[in-house]
């Protein structure tokens, strides 16, 4: 049995408590939140779980084996470092930290203490993302050429991070999980309409040496909520609509071919349109799968699907996007990480 403590009972904390409470081989011992009204809600929903006001009451509790951090991004590094120093296993909400330097420090500390450090990129545990990875790895799309993602809605405006740091980690984690090639550079542009230098609309392009390209459109100011991703190959293409209740993935047997005629300096393109296939997807709640992965990886001393190395790569792309936005969309080359590349038990190259 792994005893866990959860720090933060705000927007996402109740979902974490509910799923870790339901997970096998896990006992939620305590939840920390400085707001008395949030602890009152915890007491009503889970009377068996202790509510505490101070995060240190969880971090320094000798009976707690693992700490889950669901607080603002700016607090992730300090809380995680204290917990890791105490020899606790740590799960951090996305994005992992405010900088790649902080993420690397945490990864090195976890290795020194021989404890698990994991990031909650929940979408990696959905049936839809697993199916897309399977289709790409089996080359059912042919050679993939692009990934195009739109994640827009009205609100919630954040006070400490811009819209890319808030929304894009979901889709960047999916990109890094599905595409094994490491990105080369990024370009990003954004704008703020609130005069606080925090972009509420932003566009991010991730470039690869092979010619593959990924694009992300993120906004807090859209009148409609859209959660859509396209993955295009030279044989087939995927449409992933996360808001679709049942048919989240559609595979289009659609493609194109081209022939260069150098003599007349023209390109002839032939288009092909075929059937649409809707694959069956696993329906287990993703957050419960994530919680189960965290607990089992602690017990079996293995790397999780949503590893700290993947979390670091997401932060590196986000950090580079900030630099590009500051310079009006200038290309920013991604510097290699000082953390060695590893294979997780799912054989995802990070």
Tab-separated table of C-alpha atoms in Angstrom:
chain	number	residue	atom	x	y	z
A	1	UNK	CA	0.000	0.000	0.000
A	2	UNK	CA	1.363	3.406	-1.024
A	3	UNK	CA	0.335	6.267	1.266
A	4	UNK	CA	-0.080	9.544	-0.646
A	5	UNK	CA	-0.636	13.159	0.265
A	6	UNK	CA	-2.067	15.709	-2.158
A	7	UNK	CA	-1.099	19.380	-2.051
A	8	UNK	CA	-3.771	21.623	-3.563
A	9	UNK	CA	-7.537	21.144	-3.566
A	10	UNK	CA	-8.508	23.785	-6.104
A	11	UNK	CA	-9.589	23.245	-9.716
A	12	UNK	CA	-7.848	19.906	-10.379
A	13	UNK	CA	-7.222	18.646	-6.858
A	14	UNK	CA	-10.703	17.116	-6.332
A	15	UNK	CA	-10.271	15.020	-9.496
A	16	UNK	CA	-6.924	13.760	-8.248
A	17	UNK	CA	-8.307	12.907	-4.813
A	18	UNK	CA	-11.251	11.039	-6.328
A	19	UNK	CA	-9.094	8.913	-8.619
A	20	UNK	CA	-6.289	8.172	-6.171
A	21	UNK	CA	-8.965	7.267	-3.602
A	22	UNK	CA	-10.285	4.731	-6.134
A	23	UNK	CA	-6.876	3.397	-7.207
A	24	UNK	CA	-5.710	-0.021	-6.017
A	25	UNK	CA	-2.788	-0.311	-3.587
A	26	UNK	CA	-3.138	3.355	-2.654
A	27	UNK	CA	-4.312	5.216	0.441
A	28	UNK	CA	-4.905	8.981	0.382
A	29	UNK	CA	-3.812	10.001	3.879
A	30	UNK	CA	-4.029	13.800	3.709
A	31	UNK	CA	-4.818	16.795	1.510
A	32	UNK	CA	-3.301	20.248	2.037
A	33	UNK	CA	-4.928	23.555	1.108
A	34	UNK	CA	-4.568	26.935	2.795
A	35	UNK	CA	-8.250	27.804	2.248
A	36	UNK	CA	-10.584	26.565	5.018
A	37	UNK	CA	-13.571	26.467	2.670
A	38	UNK	CA	-11.775	24.025	0.370
A	39	UNK	CA	-10.945	21.743	3.294
A	40	UNK	CA	-14.618	21.845	4.310
A	41	UNK	CA	-15.536	20.569	0.844
A	42	UNK	CA	-12.918	17.819	1.212
A	43	UNK	CA	-14.405	16.795	4.554
A	44	UNK	CA	-17.892	16.497	3.065
A	45	UNK	CA	-16.729	14.424	0.100
A	46	UNK	CA	-14.029	12.322	1.822
A	47	UNK	CA	-14.451	12.318	5.612
A	48	UNK	CA	-11.727	9.676	6.011
A	49	UNK	CA	-9.023	11.955	4.541
A	50	UNK	CA	-7.254	14.419	6.830
A	51	UNK	CA	-7.307	18.043	5.724
A	52	UNK	CA	-4.298	20.215	6.636
A	53	UNK	CA	-3.539	23.879	6.012
A	54	UNK	CA	0.225	23.618	5.458
A	55	UNK	CA	1.931	21.645	2.666
A	56	UNK	CA	4.822	20.913	5.045
A	57	UNK	CA	2.472	18.753	7.116
A	58	UNK	CA	2.367	16.385	4.140
A	59	UNK	CA	5.973	16.721	2.977
A	60	UNK	CA	7.447	15.998	6.431
A	61	UNK	CA	4.948	13.311	7.450
A	62	UNK	CA	6.976	10.080	7.817
A	63	UNK	CA	3.883	7.963	7.087
A	64	UNK	CA	3.411	9.470	3.617
A	65	UNK	CA	5.332	7.786	0.802
A	66	UNK	CA	4.347	9.959	-2.169
A	67	UNK	CA	3.415	13.614	-2.665
A	68	UNK	CA	1.123	14.886	-5.418
A	69	UNK	CA	1.451	18.571	-6.283
A	70	UNK	CA	-1.566	20.346	-7.785
A	71	UNK	CA	-0.688	23.983	-7.156
A	72	UNK	CA	0.212	26.985	-9.373
A	73	UNK	CA	3.180	26.359	-11.674
A	74	UNK	CA	5.349	28.910	-9.881
A	75	UNK	CA	5.243	26.766	-6.719
A	76	UNK	CA	6.003	23.392	-8.343
A	77	UNK	CA	9.791	23.533	-8.080
A	78	UNK	CA	9.995	24.549	-4.412
A	79	UNK	CA	7.426	22.022	-3.235
A	80	UNK	CA	8.815	19.176	-5.355
A	81	UNK	CA	12.408	19.828	-4.276
A	82	UNK	CA	11.414	19.708	-0.591
A	83	UNK	CA	9.464	16.484	-1.088
A	84	UNK	CA	12.217	14.798	-3.096
A	85	UNK	CA	14.805	15.828	-0.510
A	86	UNK	CA	12.678	14.019	2.087
A	87	UNK	CA	12.827	10.885	-0.048
A	88	UNK	CA	9.210	11.090	-1.220
A	89	UNK	CA	8.002	9.978	-4.629
A	90	UNK	CA	6.530	12.985	-6.444
A	91	UNK	CA	3.828	13.544	-9.030
A	92	UNK	CA	3.578	17.089	-10.420
A	93	UNK	CA	0.742	18.585	-12.416
A	94	UNK	CA	1.546	19.932	-15.861
A	95	UNK	CA	3.572	21.888	-16.770
A	96	UNK	CA	6.317	20.363	-14.678
A	97	UNK	CA	8.146	23.579	-13.722
A	98	UNK	CA	8.587	27.204	-14.799
A	99	UNK	CA	11.898	26.492	-16.554
A	100	UNK	CA	13.949	23.673	-18.025
A	101	UNK	CA	16.708	24.380	-15.503
A	102	UNK	CA	14.309	23.737	-12.622
A	103	UNK	CA	13.048	20.533	-14.274
A	104	UNK	CA	16.587	19.205	-14.729
A	105	UNK	CA	17.431	19.944	-11.095
A	106	UNK	CA	14.400	17.947	-9.957
A	107	UNK	CA	15.242	15.034	-12.255
A	108	UNK	CA	18.807	14.889	-10.917
A	109	UNK	CA	17.569	15.089	-7.318
A	110	UNK	CA	15.062	12.267	-7.876
A	111	UNK	CA	17.852	10.113	-9.339
A	112	UNK	CA	20.094	10.842	-6.330
A	113	UNK	CA	17.317	9.915	-3.907
A	114	UNK	CA	16.266	6.886	-5.998
A	115	UNK	CA	12.599	7.942	-6.001
A	116	UNK	CA	10.027	8.346	-8.757
A	117	UNK	CA	9.381	11.753	-10.295
A	118	UNK	CA	6.415	11.892	-12.676
A	119	UNK	CA	4.353	14.562	-14.449
A	120	UNK	CA	0.577	14.316	-14.895
A	121	UNK	CA	0.085	14.612	-18.653
A	122	UNK	CA	-3.331	12.967	-18.407
A	123	UNK	CA	-4.067	12.788	-22.131
A	124	UNK	CA	-1.355	10.172	-22.602
A	125	UNK	CA	-3.647	7.770	-20.746
A	126	UNK	CA	-6.679	8.231	-22.998
A	127	UNK	CA	-7.822	5.560	-25.423
A	128	UNK	CA	-7.746	8.127	-28.219
A	129	UNK	CA	-4.067	9.035	-27.808
A	130	UNK	CA	-3.076	5.382	-27.401
A	131	UNK	CA	-4.889	4.572	-30.634
A	132	UNK	CA	-3.183	7.436	-32.500
A	133	UNK	CA	0.221	6.280	-31.300
A	134	UNK	CA	-0.571	2.745	-32.428
A	135	UNK	CA	-1.673	3.936	-35.882
A	136	UNK	CA	1.474	6.045	-36.320
A	137	UNK	CA	3.858	3.325	-35.102
A	138	UNK	CA	2.219	0.730	-37.361
A	139	UNK	CA	2.669	3.181	-40.239
A	140	UNK	CA	-1.012	2.935	-41.129
A	141	UNK	CA	-0.843	6.632	-42.023
A	142	UNK	CA	2.294	6.148	-44.090
A	143	UNK	CA	4.980	8.710	-43.332
A	144	UNK	CA	3.500	11.391	-41.090
A	145	UNK	CA	3.983	14.924	-42.376
A	146	UNK	CA	2.261	17.240	-39.910
A	147	UNK	CA	0.329	17.642	-36.675
A	148	UNK	CA	-2.123	20.531	-36.362
A	149	UNK	CA	-3.828	21.253	-33.034
A	150	UNK	CA	-6.508	23.734	-31.952
A	151	UNK	CA	-7.285	24.141	-28.244
A	152	UNK	CA	-9.422	27.228	-27.700
A	153	UNK	CA	-12.200	28.348	-25.342
A	154	UNK	CA	-13.478	31.349	-23.369
A	155	UNK	CA	-11.367	31.536	-20.179
A	156	UNK	CA	-9.959	30.652	-17.715
A	157	UNK	CA	-7.493	33.581	-17.791
A	158	UNK	CA	-4.410	32.761	-15.704
A	159	UNK	CA	-2.480	35.301	-13.670
A	160	UNK	CA	0.942	33.613	-13.652
A	161	UNK	CA	1.313	31.862	-17.038
A	162	UNK	CA	0.301	32.624	-20.611
A	163	UNK	CA	-2.122	30.641	-22.741
A	164	UNK	CA	0.588	28.395	-24.208
A	165	UNK	CA	1.807	27.337	-20.770
A	166	UNK	CA	-1.789	26.709	-19.734
A	167	UNK	CA	-3.242	24.862	-22.735
A	168	UNK	CA	-0.401	23.699	-24.994
A	169	UNK	CA	1.199	21.191	-22.551
A	170	UNK	CA	-1.649	18.781	-23.301
A	171	UNK	CA	-0.953	18.729	-27.019
A	172	UNK	CA	2.836	19.058	-26.806
A	173	UNK	CA	2.882	15.990	-24.559
A	174	UNK	CA	0.794	14.121	-27.145
A	175	UNK	CA	3.208	15.252	-29.868
A	176	UNK	CA	6.271	14.089	-27.932
A	177	UNK	CA	4.569	10.797	-27.065
A	178	UNK	CA	3.567	9.970	-30.635
A	179	UNK	CA	6.499	11.390	-32.630
A	180	UNK	CA	9.845	9.816	-31.807
A	181	UNK	CA	11.947	12.413	-33.635
A	182	UNK	CA	13.220	15.235	-31.430
A	183	UNK	CA	12.225	18.764	-32.501
A	184	UNK	CA	14.853	21.141	-33.824
A	185	UNK	CA	13.382	24.609	-33.203
A	186	UNK	CA	10.220	26.604	-32.498
A	187	UNK	CA	8.544	29.781	-33.674
A	188	UNK	CA	5.805	31.443	-31.619
A	189	UNK	CA	3.709	34.587	-31.705
A	190	UNK	CA	1.124	35.835	-29.250
A	191	UNK	CA	-0.805	38.835	-28.036
A	192	UNK	CA	-2.257	40.091	-24.765
A	193	UNK	CA	-5.526	42.007	-24.521
A	194	UNK	CA	-5.331	42.522	-20.763
A	195	UNK	CA	-2.246	44.790	-20.554
A	196	UNK	CA	-0.434	42.444	-18.164
A	197	UNK	CA	2.087	41.002	-20.654
A	198	UNK	CA	0.425	37.573	-20.392
A	199	UNK	CA	-0.582	36.350	-23.861
A	200	UNK	CA	-4.191	35.168	-24.106
A	201	UNK	CA	-3.913	34.152	-27.786
A	202	UNK	CA	-0.811	32.408	-29.133
A	203	UNK	CA	0.399	30.287	-32.029
A	204	UNK	CA	3.313	27.863	-31.746
A	205	UNK	CA	5.120	26.024	-34.543
A	206	UNK	CA	7.518	23.180	-33.731
A	207	UNK	CA	10.028	22.367	-36.470
A	208	UNK	CA	11.825	19.093	-37.177
A	209	UNK	CA	14.931	18.386	-39.237
A	210	UNK	CA	13.074	15.759	-41.283
A	211	UNK	CA	10.527	18.304	-42.505
A	212	UNK	CA	7.744	17.148	-40.170
A	213	UNK	CA	5.969	20.165	-38.650
A	214	UNK	CA	3.594	20.669	-35.708
A	215	UNK	CA	1.376	23.694	-35.136
A	216	UNK	CA	-0.642	24.720	-32.062
A	217	UNK	CA	-3.407	27.328	-31.847
A	218	UNK	CA	-4.298	28.271	-28.258
A	219	UNK	CA	-6.743	30.902	-27.007
A	220	UNK	CA	-8.678	31.941	-23.909
A	221	UNK	CA	-10.878	34.290	-25.938
A	222	UNK	CA	-12.827	32.046	-28.292
A	223	UNK	CA	-16.657	32.106	-28.172
A	224	UNK	CA	-16.649	28.326	-28.684
A	225	UNK	CA	-14.667	25.488	-27.129
A	226	UNK	CA	-12.619	23.478	-29.617
A	227	UNK	CA	-10.343	20.521	-28.832
A	228	UNK	CA	-9.240	19.203	-32.189
A	229	UNK	CA	-6.078	17.673	-33.633
A	230	UNK	CA	-5.127	16.543	-37.147
A	231	UNK	CA	-2.291	14.155	-37.893
A	232	UNK	CA	-1.528	13.866	-41.582
A	233	UNK	CA	0.374	11.103	-43.315
A	234	UNK	CA	1.031	10.513	-46.994
A	235	UNK	CA	-1.395	7.545	-46.930
A	236	UNK	CA	-4.066	8.342	-44.341
A	237	UNK	CA	-5.002	11.131	-41.942
A	238	UNK	CA	-6.424	11.259	-38.396
A	239	UNK	CA	-9.029	13.663	-37.047
A	240	UNK	CA	-9.089	13.666	-33.227
A	241	UNK	CA	-11.978	15.591	-31.644
A	242	UNK	CA	-11.802	15.290	-27.867
A	243	UNK	CA	-15.246	16.893	-27.435
A	244	UNK	CA	-16.896	14.151	-29.482
A	245	UNK	CA	-18.613	11.858	-26.921
A	246	UNK	CA	-18.151	8.567	-28.779
A	247	UNK	CA	-16.327	8.869	-32.113
A	248	UNK	CA	-13.271	10.784	-30.906
A	249	UNK	CA	-10.972	9.342	-33.594
A	250	UNK	CA	-11.711	9.176	-37.305
A	251	UNK	CA	-9.180	7.789	-39.764
A	252	UNK	CA	-9.556	9.160	-43.282
A	253	UNK	CA	-8.294	6.987	-46.109
A	254	UNK	CA	-7.345	10.175	-47.891
A	255	UNK	CA	-4.055	11.237	-49.396
A	256	UNK	CA	-2.202	12.794	-52.233
A	257	UNK	CA	0.747	12.144	-54.484
A	258	UNK	CA	2.774	14.506	-56.602
A	259	UNK	CA	5.146	14.392	-59.527
A	260	UNK	CA	7.711	17.053	-60.294
A	261	UNK	CA	8.164	17.866	-63.981
A	262	UNK	CA	11.476	19.686	-63.983
A	263	UNK	CA	11.318	20.373	-67.697
A	264	UNK	CA	8.265	22.615	-67.407
A	265	UNK	CA	8.878	23.563	-63.751
A	266	UNK	CA	5.466	22.325	-62.604
A	267	UNK	CA	4.170	19.970	-59.944
A	268	UNK	CA	1.239	17.670	-60.667
A	269	UNK	CA	-0.747	16.604	-57.598
A	270	UNK	CA	-3.177	13.691	-57.567
A	271	UNK	CA	-5.726	13.426	-54.768
A	272	UNK	CA	-7.325	10.290	-53.358
A	273	UNK	CA	-10.446	10.099	-51.170
A	274	UNK	CA	-11.556	6.824	-49.629
A	275	UNK	CA	-13.441	5.470	-46.635
A	276	UNK	CA	-13.617	6.857	-43.115
A	277	UNK	CA	-12.829	4.408	-40.312
A	278	UNK	CA	-13.905	4.957	-36.678
A	279	UNK	CA	-11.778	2.713	-34.421
A	280	UNK	CA	-13.002	1.400	-31.095
A	281	UNK	CA	-11.289	3.044	-28.119
A	282	UNK	CA	-10.661	2.056	-24.514
A	283	UNK	CA	-13.090	3.861	-22.204
A	284	UNK	CA	-11.330	3.679	-18.810
A	285	UNK	CA	-11.032	7.102	-17.152
A	286	UNK	CA	-7.645	8.527	-18.090
A	287	UNK	CA	-6.936	10.054	-14.701
A	288	UNK	CA	-7.486	6.713	-12.964
A	289	UNK	CA	-5.066	5.090	-15.426
A	290	UNK	CA	-2.538	7.815	-14.635
A	291	UNK	CA	-2.958	7.292	-10.893
A	292	UNK	CA	-2.583	3.530	-11.314
A	293	UNK	CA	0.580	4.024	-13.402
A	294	UNK	CA	2.092	6.244	-10.696
A	295	UNK	CA	1.388	3.732	-7.923
A	296	UNK	CA	2.541	0.670	-9.898
A	297	UNK	CA	5.751	2.401	-11.018
A	298	UNK	CA	6.571	3.167	-7.378
A	299	UNK	CA	6.004	-0.443	-6.415
A	300	UNK	CA	7.773	-1.973	-9.419
A	301	UNK	CA	10.528	0.669	-9.756
A	302	UNK	CA	9.881	1.357	-13.439
A	303	UNK	CA	9.433	4.446	-15.599
A	304	UNK	CA	5.866	5.690	-16.177
A	305	UNK	CA	4.291	6.530	-19.500
A	306	UNK	CA	4.203	10.224	-18.528
A	307	UNK	CA	7.791	10.411	-17.309
A	308	UNK	CA	9.694	13.366	-15.920
A	309	UNK	CA	11.827	13.290	-19.075
A	310	UNK	CA	8.763	13.877	-21.234
A	311	UNK	CA	7.747	16.633	-18.797
A	312	UNK	CA	11.161	18.256	-19.257
A	313	UNK	CA	10.836	18.209	-23.040
A	314	UNK	CA	7.435	19.920	-22.814
A	315	UNK	CA	8.923	22.654	-20.617
A	316	UNK	CA	11.852	23.118	-23.014
A	317	UNK	CA	9.447	23.787	-25.894
A	318	UNK	CA	7.349	26.159	-23.774
A	319	UNK	CA	10.425	28.041	-22.569
A	320	UNK	CA	11.645	28.444	-26.155
A	321	UNK	CA	8.178	29.674	-27.167
A	322	UNK	CA	8.466	32.497	-24.621
A	323	UNK	CA	11.775	33.537	-26.158
A	324	UNK	CA	10.307	33.473	-29.660
A	325	UNK	CA	7.263	35.545	-28.653
A	326	UNK	CA	9.539	38.179	-27.099
A	327	UNK	CA	11.328	38.478	-30.455
A	328	UNK	CA	8.219	38.637	-32.659
A	329	UNK	CA	8.233	35.035	-33.779
A	330	UNK	CA	11.951	34.582	-34.389
A	331	UNK	CA	13.075	30.970	-34.716
A	332	UNK	CA	14.586	29.646	-31.475
A	333	UNK	CA	16.762	26.533	-31.717
A	334	UNK	CA	16.160	23.994	-28.961
A	335	UNK	CA	19.364	23.366	-27.073
A	336	UNK	CA	20.087	19.720	-26.193
A	337	UNK	CA	19.201	18.727	-22.644
A	338	UNK	CA	21.938	17.931	-20.133
A	339	UNK	CA	19.776	14.997	-18.983
A	340	UNK	CA	20.650	11.765	-20.835
A	341	UNK	CA	17.987	10.377	-23.168
A	342	UNK	CA	16.195	7.343	-21.783
A	343	UNK	CA	13.683	4.719	-22.793
A	344	UNK	CA	10.629	4.330	-20.591
A	345	UNK	CA	9.034	0.943	-20.085
A	346	UNK	CA	6.678	1.906	-22.934
A	347	UNK	CA	9.770	2.349	-25.154
A	348	UNK	CA	9.070	6.021	-25.855
A	349	UNK	CA	12.222	7.928	-26.668
A	350	UNK	CA	12.361	11.118	-24.637
